[in-house]
Tab-separated table of C-alpha atoms in Angstrom:
chain	number	residue	atom	x	y	z
A	1035	UNK	CA	0.402	-0.221	-0.399
A	1036	UNK	CA	0.959	4.040	-0.711
A	1037	UNK	CA	0.029	7.262	-0.907
A	1038	UNK	CA	-0.868	7.602	-3.872
A	1039	UNK	CA	-3.558	4.606	-3.492
A	1040	UNK	CA	-4.878	5.894	-1.198
A	1041	UNK	CA	-4.748	8.804	-3.058
A	1042	UNK	CA	-6.938	8.003	-6.236
A	1043	UNK	CA	-9.306	6.131	-3.318
A	1044	UNK	CA	-10.447	9.562	-1.619
A	1045	UNK	CA	-10.281	11.147	-5.457
A	1046	UNK	CA	-12.995	8.757	-6.466
A	1047	UNK	CA	-15.064	9.043	-3.859
A	1048	UNK	CA	-15.633	12.407	-5.166
A	1049	UNK	CA	-15.402	11.946	-8.784
A	1050	UNK	CA	-18.012	9.238	-8.567
A	1051	UNK	CA	-16.582	8.412	-11.895
A	1052	UNK	CA	-13.301	6.144	-12.870
A	1053	UNK	CA	-12.630	8.573	-15.510
A	1054	UNK	CA	-12.894	12.058	-14.041
A	1055	UNK	CA	-11.236	10.331	-11.020
A	1056	UNK	CA	-7.811	9.184	-12.993
A	1057	UNK	CA	-7.774	12.838	-14.737
A	1058	UNK	CA	-7.781	14.404	-11.192
A	1059	UNK	CA	-4.788	11.888	-10.105
A	1060	UNK	CA	-2.725	13.051	-13.346
A	1061	UNK	CA	-2.960	9.932	-14.571
A	1062	UNK	CA	-4.938	7.028	-17.220
A	1063	UNK	CA	-8.280	4.954	-16.241
A	1064	UNK	CA	-6.469	2.036	-17.084
A	1065	UNK	CA	-3.422	2.821	-14.380
A	1066	UNK	CA	-6.302	4.202	-11.696
A	1067	UNK	CA	-7.664	0.968	-11.682
A	1068	UNK	CA	-4.920	-1.558	-11.715
A	1069	UNK	CA	-3.162	0.342	-8.218
A	1070	UNK	CA	-6.921	0.211	-6.889
A	1071	UNK	CA	-7.036	-3.121	-8.037
A	1072	UNK	CA	-3.217	-4.177	-6.506
A	1073	UNK	CA	-4.256	-1.838	-3.526
A	1074	UNK	CA	-8.019	-4.605	-2.841
A	1075	UNK	CA	-5.414	-7.464	-3.759
A	1076	UNK	CA	-3.246	-6.464	-0.634
A	1077	UNK	CA	-5.749	-6.158	1.745
A	1078	UNK	CA	-7.995	-9.077	0.741
A	1079	UNK	CA	-10.738	-6.843	0.617
A	1080	UNK	CA	-13.579	-5.816	-2.003
A	1081	UNK	CA	-13.496	-2.066	-1.993
A	1082	UNK	CA	-15.328	-0.478	-5.147
A	1083	UNK	CA	-18.715	-1.959	-5.936
A	1084	UNK	CA	-18.135	-2.745	-10.019
A	1085	UNK	CA	-20.167	-2.444	-12.957
A	1086	UNK	CA	-20.043	-1.291	-15.842
A	1087	UNK	CA	-18.850	2.136	-14.111
A	1088	UNK	CA	-18.807	3.030	-11.065
A	1089	UNK	CA	-21.299	1.671	-8.242
A	1090	UNK	CA	-20.606	2.419	-4.495
A	1091	UNK	CA	-18.059	1.264	-2.465
A	1092	UNK	CA	-18.504	-2.123	-0.426
A	1093	UNK	CA	-18.727	-1.441	4.044
A	1094	UNK	CA	-15.627	-2.369	3.847
A	1095	UNK	CA	-14.363	0.330	1.393
A	1096	UNK	CA	-16.415	2.465	3.130
A	1097	UNK	CA	-13.991	2.202	6.782
A	1098	UNK	CA	-11.081	1.635	4.993
A	1099	UNK	CA	-11.819	5.097	3.079
A	1100	UNK	CA	-12.052	6.663	6.134
A	1101	UNK	CA	-8.204	5.992	7.247
A	1102	UNK	CA	-7.671	6.718	3.416
A	1103	UNK	CA	-9.071	10.261	4.182
A	1104	UNK	CA	-7.175	10.728	7.035
A	1105	UNK	CA	-4.034	9.497	5.942
A	1106	UNK	CA	-3.933	11.975	2.663
A	1107	UNK	CA	-5.370	14.777	4.664
A	1108	UNK	CA	-1.896	14.203	7.237
A	1109	UNK	CA	-0.283	13.638	3.920
A	1110	UNK	CA	-0.685	16.504	2.448
A	1111	UNK	CA	-0.636	18.407	5.565
A	1112	UNK	CA	2.467	17.985	5.830
A	1113	UNK	CA	3.751	18.669	2.427
A	1114	UNK	CA	2.096	21.666	3.001
A	1115	UNK	CA	4.388	21.978	5.941
A	1116	UNK	CA	7.659	21.816	4.982
A	1117	UNK	CA	6.687	24.447	1.824
A	1118	UNK	CA	6.046	26.761	4.964
A	1119	UNK	CA	9.827	25.799	6.027
A	1120	UNK	CA	11.284	26.610	2.967
A	1121	UNK	CA	9.162	29.640	1.467
A	1122	UNK	CA	6.949	30.833	3.750
A	1123	UNK	CA	2.808	30.400	3.893
A	1124	UNK	CA	1.935	29.637	0.097
A	1125	UNK	CA	-0.509	27.539	-1.428
A	1126	UNK	CA	-3.951	27.015	-2.943
A	1127	UNK	CA	-6.259	26.822	0.367
A	1128	UNK	CA	-9.725	24.930	-0.210
A	1129	UNK	CA	-12.953	26.619	1.060
A	1130	UNK	CA	-16.069	25.400	0.994
A	1131	UNK	CA	-19.301	28.852	1.308
A	1132	UNK	CA	-22.490	29.191	1.534
A	1133	UNK	CA	-23.683	31.898	-0.669
A	1134	UNK	CA	-25.463	34.711	1.208
A	1135	UNK	CA	-23.590	34.534	4.298
A	1136	UNK	CA	-22.436	37.511	6.376
A	1137	UNK	CA	-19.348	39.009	4.742
A	1138	UNK	CA	-17.589	39.741	2.806
A	1139	UNK	CA	-15.365	37.146	1.876
A	1140	UNK	CA	-13.035	38.893	-0.936
A	1141	UNK	CA	-12.745	41.260	1.452
A	1142	UNK	CA	-11.632	39.290	3.991
A	1143	UNK	CA	-8.792	37.633	1.555
A	1144	UNK	CA	-7.272	40.899	0.843
A	1145	UNK	CA	-6.785	41.266	3.630
A	1146	UNK	CA	-5.448	38.075	4.914
A	1147	UNK	CA	-3.598	38.623	1.609
A	1148	UNK	CA	-1.403	41.578	3.577
A	1149	UNK	CA	0.432	38.921	5.908
A	1150	UNK	CA	-0.117	35.788	3.331
A	1151	UNK	CA	0.689	37.341	0.381
A	1152	UNK	CA	1.634	34.266	-1.736
A	1153	UNK	CA	-1.418	32.017	-0.620
A	1154	UNK	CA	-4.139	30.871	-3.232
A	1155	UNK	CA	-7.192	30.425	-3.368
A	1156	UNK	CA	-10.056	27.924	-4.263
A	1157	UNK	CA	-13.714	28.875	-3.138
A	1158	UNK	CA	-16.778	26.380	-3.668
A	1159	UNK	CA	-20.642	27.204	-3.351
A	1160	UNK	CA	-21.867	25.007	-1.051
A	1161	UNK	CA	-25.654	23.669	0.613
A	1162	UNK	CA	-25.163	23.844	4.490
A	1163	UNK	CA	-25.110	19.989	4.379
A	1164	UNK	CA	-22.592	19.904	1.085
A	1165	UNK	CA	-20.523	21.783	3.772
A	1166	UNK	CA	-20.461	19.766	6.858
A	1167	UNK	CA	-19.572	17.169	4.355
A	1168	UNK	CA	-16.469	18.470	2.866
A	1169	UNK	CA	-14.933	19.638	6.195
A	1170	UNK	CA	-15.962	16.197	7.346
A	1171	UNK	CA	-14.042	14.243	4.689
A	1172	UNK	CA	-11.433	17.147	4.258
A	1173	UNK	CA	-12.082	17.201	0.419
A	1174	UNK	CA	-12.041	21.748	1.901
A	1175	UNK	CA	-9.485	22.725	4.438
A	1176	UNK	CA	-12.108	25.497	5.662
A	1177	UNK	CA	-16.170	26.483	4.984
A	1178	UNK	CA	-18.100	29.921	5.526
A	1179	UNK	CA	-21.588	29.218	5.866
A	1180	UNK	CA	-24.314	29.027	8.534
A	1181	UNK	CA	-24.147	26.092	11.700
A	1182	UNK	CA	-25.771	24.681	14.317
A	1183	UNK	CA	-23.301	24.916	17.086
A	1184	UNK	CA	-23.848	22.201	18.641
A	1185	UNK	CA	-23.026	20.383	15.302
A	1186	UNK	CA	-19.725	22.615	15.525
A	1187	UNK	CA	-19.276	22.174	19.381
A	1188	UNK	CA	-20.068	17.851	19.124
A	1189	UNK	CA	-17.106	17.482	15.477
A	1190	UNK	CA	-14.836	19.751	17.452
A	1191	UNK	CA	-14.409	22.233	15.002
A	1192	UNK	CA	-11.569	25.468	15.294
A	1193	UNK	CA	-15.131	28.301	14.820
A	1194	UNK	CA	-14.206	32.702	14.569
A	1195	UNK	CA	-18.236	33.209	14.917
A	1196	UNK	CA	-19.439	36.225	12.390
A	1197	UNK	CA	-21.165	38.549	13.552
A	1198	UNK	CA	-25.238	38.969	12.769
A	1199	UNK	CA	-26.218	42.569	11.579
A	1200	UNK	CA	-29.452	41.698	10.638
A	1201	UNK	CA	-30.655	41.542	6.816
A	1202	UNK	CA	-31.994	44.124	4.217
A	1203	UNK	CA	-33.462	44.653	1.254
A	1204	UNK	CA	-31.649	46.102	-1.828
A	1205	UNK	CA	-33.228	48.092	-4.467
A	1206	UNK	CA	-33.078	50.851	-7.008
A	1207	UNK	CA	-34.719	54.007	-5.576
A	1208	UNK	CA	-36.599	54.815	-8.845
A	1209	UNK	CA	-38.117	52.130	-9.465
A	1210	UNK	CA	-39.455	52.792	-5.877
A	1211	UNK	CA	-39.706	55.575	-4.359
A	1212	UNK	CA	-42.383	54.424	-1.985
A	1213	UNK	CA	-39.873	51.806	0.093
A	1214	UNK	CA	-36.788	54.556	-0.146
A	1215	UNK	CA	-39.034	57.220	1.621
A	1216	UNK	CA	-38.873	54.443	4.343
A	1217	UNK	CA	-36.163	54.304	7.132
A	1218	UNK	CA	-36.895	50.417	8.163
A	1219	UNK	CA	-39.007	48.001	6.028
A	1220	UNK	CA	-40.943	45.240	7.767
A	1221	UNK	CA	-41.199	41.356	5.538
A	1222	UNK	CA	-45.410	42.802	4.822
A	1223	UNK	CA	-44.359	46.089	3.270
A	1224	UNK	CA	-42.490	44.014	1.087
A	1225	UNK	CA	-45.031	41.173	0.080
A	1226	UNK	CA	-46.860	43.871	-2.635
A	1227	UNK	CA	-43.576	44.148	-4.165
A	1228	UNK	CA	-41.304	41.724	-6.315
A	1229	UNK	CA	-38.562	40.194	-5.181
A	1230	UNK	CA	-35.162	38.483	-6.224
A	1231	UNK	CA	-34.043	36.384	-4.042
A	1232	UNK	CA	-31.621	33.226	-3.923
A	1233	UNK	CA	-32.950	29.588	-4.336
A	1234	UNK	CA	-34.741	27.654	-2.295
A	1235	UNK	CA	-31.926	24.905	-1.589
A	1236	UNK	CA	-29.898	27.522	0.368
A	1237	UNK	CA	-30.102	27.966	3.287
A	1238	UNK	CA	-30.841	32.086	3.645
A	1239	UNK	CA	-33.282	31.990	1.061
A	1240	UNK	CA	-35.225	29.210	3.235
A	1241	UNK	CA	-34.917	31.032	6.176
A	1242	UNK	CA	-36.628	34.280	3.979
A	1243	UNK	CA	-39.171	31.356	3.289
A	1244	UNK	CA	-40.278	30.607	7.257
A	1245	UNK	CA	-40.115	34.291	7.850
A	1246	UNK	CA	-42.008	35.010	5.026
A	1247	UNK	CA	-45.326	32.017	6.307
A	1248	UNK	CA	-45.074	33.666	8.919
A	1249	UNK	CA	-46.456	37.132	8.067
A	1250	UNK	CA	-49.362	34.966	5.666
A	1251	UNK	CA	-48.054	36.038	2.642
A	1252	UNK	CA	-47.319	35.377	-0.976
A	1253	UNK	CA	-44.956	37.968	-2.745
A	1254	UNK	CA	-44.288	37.638	-6.124
A	1255	UNK	CA	-40.343	36.104	-6.883
A	1256	UNK	CA	-39.911	37.721	-10.096
A	1257	UNK	CA	-36.579	36.200	-10.040
A	1258	UNK	CA	-34.369	33.119	-8.405
A	1259	UNK	CA	-31.430	32.792	-8.980
A	1260	UNK	CA	-27.863	30.679	-6.921
A	1261	UNK	CA	-26.519	32.999	-8.899
A	1262	UNK	CA	-25.534	36.528	-6.700
A	1263	UNK	CA	-24.419	38.320	-9.367
A	1264	UNK	CA	-27.811	37.984	-11.638
A	1265	UNK	CA	-29.790	38.874	-7.920
A	1266	UNK	CA	-27.736	42.133	-8.309
A	1267	UNK	CA	-28.291	43.077	-11.325
A	1268	UNK	CA	-32.056	42.767	-11.286
A	1269	UNK	CA	-32.234	45.080	-8.362
A	1270	UNK	CA	-30.247	47.004	-10.431
A	1271	UNK	CA	-31.827	47.779	-13.500
A	1272	UNK	CA	-35.507	47.908	-11.225
A	1273	UNK	CA	-36.951	43.847	-11.518
A	1274	UNK	CA	-37.403	43.682	-8.463
A	1275	UNK	CA	-35.910	43.848	-4.107
A	1276	UNK	CA	-33.015	41.511	-3.401
A	1277	UNK	CA	-32.997	40.430	0.156
A	1278	UNK	CA	-29.745	39.962	1.177
A	1279	UNK	CA	-28.155	39.809	4.786
A	1280	UNK	CA	-25.897	42.864	5.557
A	1281	UNK	CA	-22.692	42.475	5.319
A	1282	UNK	CA	-22.373	39.603	2.565
A	1283	UNK	CA	-21.727	42.482	-0.330
A	1284	UNK	CA	-19.126	44.474	-0.822
A	1285	UNK	CA	-20.796	48.898	-0.878
A	1286	UNK	CA	-19.106	49.542	-3.971
A	1287	UNK	CA	-21.387	46.774	-5.658
A	1288	UNK	CA	-24.061	48.966	-4.850
A	1289	UNK	CA	-23.571	52.006	-7.168
A	1290	UNK	CA	-27.378	53.532	-7.546
A	1291	UNK	CA	-28.846	50.821	-5.359
A	1292	UNK	CA	-30.142	51.766	-2.062
A	1293	UNK	CA	-29.939	49.745	1.473
A	1294	UNK	CA	-33.302	49.595	3.948
A	1295	UNK	CA	-32.790	46.720	7.282
A	1296	UNK	CA	-35.552	44.414	7.765
A	1297	UNK	CA	-37.365	44.390	10.965
A	1298	UNK	CA	-37.099	40.461	11.039
A	1299	UNK	CA	-36.298	37.881	13.420
A	1300	UNK	CA	-32.648	35.721	13.964
A	1301	UNK	CA	-31.750	33.599	12.330
A	1302	UNK	CA	-32.036	29.852	13.672
A	1303	UNK	CA	-28.186	29.423	12.667
A	1304	UNK	CA	-25.123	30.530	13.365
A	1305	UNK	CA	-22.698	32.094	10.385
A	1306	UNK	CA	-19.126	30.803	11.093
A	1307	UNK	CA	-15.586	30.415	9.060
A	1308	UNK	CA	-14.680	26.982	10.578
A	1309	UNK	CA	-11.970	24.535	10.064
A	1310	UNK	CA	-11.091	21.193	11.397
A	1311	UNK	CA	-9.904	20.654	15.347
A	1312	UNK	CA	-6.336	21.469	15.765
A	1313	UNK	CA	-3.853	19.112	15.030
A	1314	UNK	CA	-5.861	17.804	12.183
A	1315	UNK	CA	-6.285	20.947	9.973
A	1316	UNK	CA	-3.717	21.670	7.711
A	1317	UNK	CA	-0.788	24.372	8.354
A	1318	UNK	CA	-2.507	26.183	5.200
A	1319	UNK	CA	-5.889	26.481	6.894
A	1320	UNK	CA	-4.615	26.826	10.576
A	1321	UNK	CA	-2.768	30.059	9.430
A	1322	UNK	CA	-5.751	31.228	6.776
A	1323	UNK	CA	-8.026	30.939	10.136
A	1324	UNK	CA	-6.102	32.213	12.751
A	1325	UNK	CA	-5.370	35.229	10.342
A	1326	UNK	CA	-8.781	35.669	9.511
A	1327	UNK	CA	-10.563	35.524	12.471
A	1328	UNK	CA	-8.238	39.043	13.452
A	1329	UNK	CA	-10.234	40.982	10.900
A	1330	UNK	CA	-13.648	39.374	11.695
A	1331	UNK	CA	-15.604	42.112	12.762
A	1332	UNK	CA	-16.392	41.392	17.079
């Protein structure tokens, strides 16, 4: 057994396809298949359900995979540690991010850049469930999203809580002058106006829907999208009113738009930046976390 076989196994779990796993491993598909069969032979266990295509892992394979993730994570952490000792903190940090969380991520990364200019980022938008799964399986180094605090404690994540600054309505005053005249808005006041909202799989959207149900109103959702850019552009041209957590968007992005705070109950989950517990987090993730939390609003 060698580390490459375990990396191939982890890549197969992530890609769920032999061809894509081979590409991710920078080997041919026959090579990947042969190395995984050799691993099964060495262990004396069948790890992968095979038909014409990848068909998941056997129960034994799932157990081996749990160890493989840990070993690969430690191995990658060792490589990063050696690189940082030679060249300083550098490399690519993998971040899983839930859209519309209460922090302007690019501004945070820019602040971290002053301390670690050689640090690069690969950012993936994820749902709440997928983000927790990715953190547990070490397929991301850190996450920013909405979490149940009890879950974070049980999983022993290092956690930097993000300040809950409330929710705001964002719109063009030329198209919604009545809203612009009010210093604070309610969901009831917005019910008669078209809204631009994130798709229903997002936690923030589910939170909004629950609050709208409590008001007994069913507003017109004129634009629904997973793209924050599309929602923001829709607000710019006056299609509707965008609803967003305060602090999520850079002020420079708003231009001629106005913002009004919304009277709403607090979210049930806590926004946070999280990485694995000390000793299990990669050195890159630990350096980023320690620096990033110094730049988060109190």
